[in-house]
Tab-separated table of C-alpha atoms in Angstrom:
chain	number	residue	atom	x	y	z
A	219	GLN	CA	0.000	0.000	0.000
A	220	VAL	CA	1.432	3.349	-1.060
A	221	GLN	CA	1.289	5.981	1.653
A	222	LEU	CA	2.184	9.635	1.221
A	223	VAL	CA	2.361	12.030	4.155
A	224	GLU	CA	2.932	15.739	3.627
A	225	SER	CA	4.337	18.090	6.219
A	226	GLY	CA	5.926	21.512	6.466
A	227	GLY	CA	3.004	23.774	5.698
A	228	GLY	CA	2.249	26.865	7.703
A	229	LEU	CA	1.705	30.601	7.724
A	230	VAL	CA	4.326	32.848	6.155
A	231	GLN	CA	4.535	36.421	4.945
A	232	ALA	CA	4.776	37.285	1.280
A	233	GLY	CA	8.359	36.951	0.118
A	234	GLY	CA	9.120	34.219	2.617
A	235	SER	CA	10.010	30.576	2.130
A	236	LEU	CA	8.748	27.152	3.131
A	237	ARG	CA	9.913	23.632	2.445
A	238	LEU	CA	7.269	20.956	2.165
A	239	SER	CA	8.085	17.283	2.660
A	240	CYS	CA	6.341	14.188	1.344
A	241	ALA	CA	7.297	10.987	3.124
A	242	ALA	CA	6.591	8.028	0.861
A	243	SER	CA	6.281	4.425	1.994
A	244	GLY	CA	4.867	1.062	0.961
A	245	ARG	CA	6.817	0.664	-2.299
A	246	THR	CA	10.130	1.097	-3.983
A	247	PHE	CA	9.685	4.312	-5.926
A	248	GLU	CA	12.457	4.151	-8.520
A	249	SER	CA	9.887	3.601	-11.287
A	250	TYR	CA	7.546	6.363	-10.076
A	251	THR	CA	6.826	9.960	-10.850
A	252	MET	CA	6.084	12.085	-7.798
A	253	ALA	CA	4.206	15.343	-8.055
A	254	TRP	CA	2.893	18.298	-6.108
A	255	PHE	CA	-0.546	19.783	-6.695
A	256	ARG	CA	-2.362	22.557	-4.895
A	257	GLN	CA	-5.962	23.560	-4.421
A	258	ALA	CA	-7.351	26.838	-3.159
A	259	PRO	CA	-10.953	27.101	-1.914
A	260	GLY	CA	-13.415	27.185	-4.798
A	261	LYS	CA	-10.740	26.499	-7.388
A	262	GLU	CA	-9.623	23.512	-9.403
A	263	ARG	CA	-6.699	21.460	-8.253
A	264	GLU	CA	-3.666	22.595	-10.202
A	265	PHE	CA	-0.291	21.148	-11.025
A	266	VAL	CA	2.740	22.599	-9.272
A	267	ALA	CA	5.765	20.405	-9.965
A	268	ALA	CA	6.786	16.814	-10.655
A	269	ILE	CA	9.930	14.725	-10.434
A	270	ARG	CA	10.935	11.416	-11.962
A	271	TRP	CA	12.362	9.351	-9.145
A	272	SER	CA	14.856	7.400	-11.218
A	273	ASP	CA	16.883	10.286	-12.626
A	274	GLY	CA	15.594	13.374	-10.834
A	275	SER	CA	14.168	15.021	-13.945
A	276	THR	CA	11.689	17.758	-13.060
A	277	ARG	CA	8.846	19.772	-14.517
A	278	SER	CA	7.104	22.761	-12.998
A	279	ALA	CA	4.156	25.019	-13.681
A	280	ASP	CA	4.800	28.413	-15.229
A	281	SER	CA	3.236	30.097	-12.203
A	282	VAL	CA	5.956	28.785	-9.881
A	283	LYS	CA	8.925	28.465	-12.224
A	284	GLY	CA	11.966	30.173	-10.781
A	285	ARG	CA	10.456	30.248	-7.295
A	286	PHE	CA	9.677	26.622	-6.449
A	287	SER	CA	11.843	23.558	-6.915
A	288	VAL	CA	11.123	19.878	-6.387
A	289	SER	CA	13.710	17.334	-5.287
A	290	ARG	CA	13.931	13.910	-3.698
A	291	ASP	CA	16.118	12.122	-1.191
A	292	SER	CA	16.146	8.488	-2.248
A	293	ALA	CA	17.716	7.290	1.005
A	294	LYS	CA	14.862	8.839	2.978
A	295	ASN	CA	12.084	8.077	0.467
A	296	THR	CA	11.128	11.722	0.722
A	297	VAL	CA	10.157	14.319	-1.867
A	298	TYR	CA	10.526	18.020	-1.160
A	299	LEU	CA	9.011	21.189	-2.512
A	300	GLN	CA	11.158	24.213	-1.771
A	301	MET	CA	9.027	27.340	-2.060
A	302	ASN	CA	10.722	30.734	-2.204
A	303	SER	CA	9.435	34.243	-2.880
A	304	LEU	CA	5.983	33.194	-1.786
A	305	LYS	CA	2.982	35.208	-2.913
A	306	PRO	CA	-0.542	35.407	-1.455
A	307	GLU	CA	-1.836	33.600	-4.540
A	308	ASP	CA	0.254	30.585	-3.503
A	309	THR	CA	-2.133	30.067	-0.583
A	310	ALA	CA	-3.653	26.598	-0.939
A	311	VAL	CA	-3.661	23.074	0.360
A	312	TYR	CA	-0.647	21.343	-1.148
A	313	TYR	CA	-0.875	17.653	-1.999
A	314	CYS	CA	1.751	15.073	-2.785
A	315	ALA	CA	0.854	12.523	-5.472
A	316	ALA	CA	2.498	9.466	-7.022
A	317	ASP	CA	2.121	7.310	-10.112
A	318	ARG	CA	4.074	4.359	-11.460
A	319	THR	CA	5.158	6.032	-14.679
A	320	ILE	CA	8.235	7.612	-16.199
A	321	PHE	CA	6.165	10.476	-17.588
A	322	LEU	CA	6.049	13.796	-15.749
A	323	ARG	CA	2.296	14.186	-16.006
A	324	ILE	CA	0.518	17.379	-15.014
A	325	THR	CA	-3.100	16.171	-14.813
A	326	SER	CA	-4.281	15.314	-11.317
A	327	ARG	CA	-6.731	12.616	-12.419
A	328	THR	CA	-3.866	10.476	-13.733
A	329	TYR	CA	-2.329	10.066	-10.265
A	330	PRO	CA	-3.739	7.169	-8.200
A	331	TYR	CA	-1.926	7.874	-4.938
A	332	TRP	CA	-2.369	10.987	-2.813
A	333	GLY	CA	-1.392	12.357	0.537
A	334	GLN	CA	-3.701	14.151	2.935
A	335	GLY	CA	-2.459	17.625	2.092
A	336	THR	CA	-0.790	20.388	4.059
A	337	GLN	CA	-2.007	23.971	4.312
A	338	VAL	CA	0.154	26.823	3.081
A	339	THR	CA	-1.046	30.338	3.841
A	340	VAL	CA	0.812	33.398	2.578
A	341	SER	CA	-0.152	36.724	4.101
A	342	SER	CA	0.244	40.152	2.522
């Protein structure tokens, strides 16, 4: 059973930074793509960033490019989302997702495994 547990969310001021963690368990993830999505109240869930576990290749949304970066620590089975230069529009629940694929997909419905989410709130 794949389990994903996010942590690291919180309240920060605009311009600040947070690092989110996704602890993955239940499988060996070398053949997986891991991704971050976010959802604000009343809005669709949107893609943030993804990483291919095997080689560390990444993809990110235009809205966060240059500010956010995704990485993984294979020894710890943990994926990170480093968020810098945070803006109020980044406020959302952030979810970790996983799929057994080499493709860095950006559509949430293609991911079968999800964490519980962690709240990120950015104040003005």
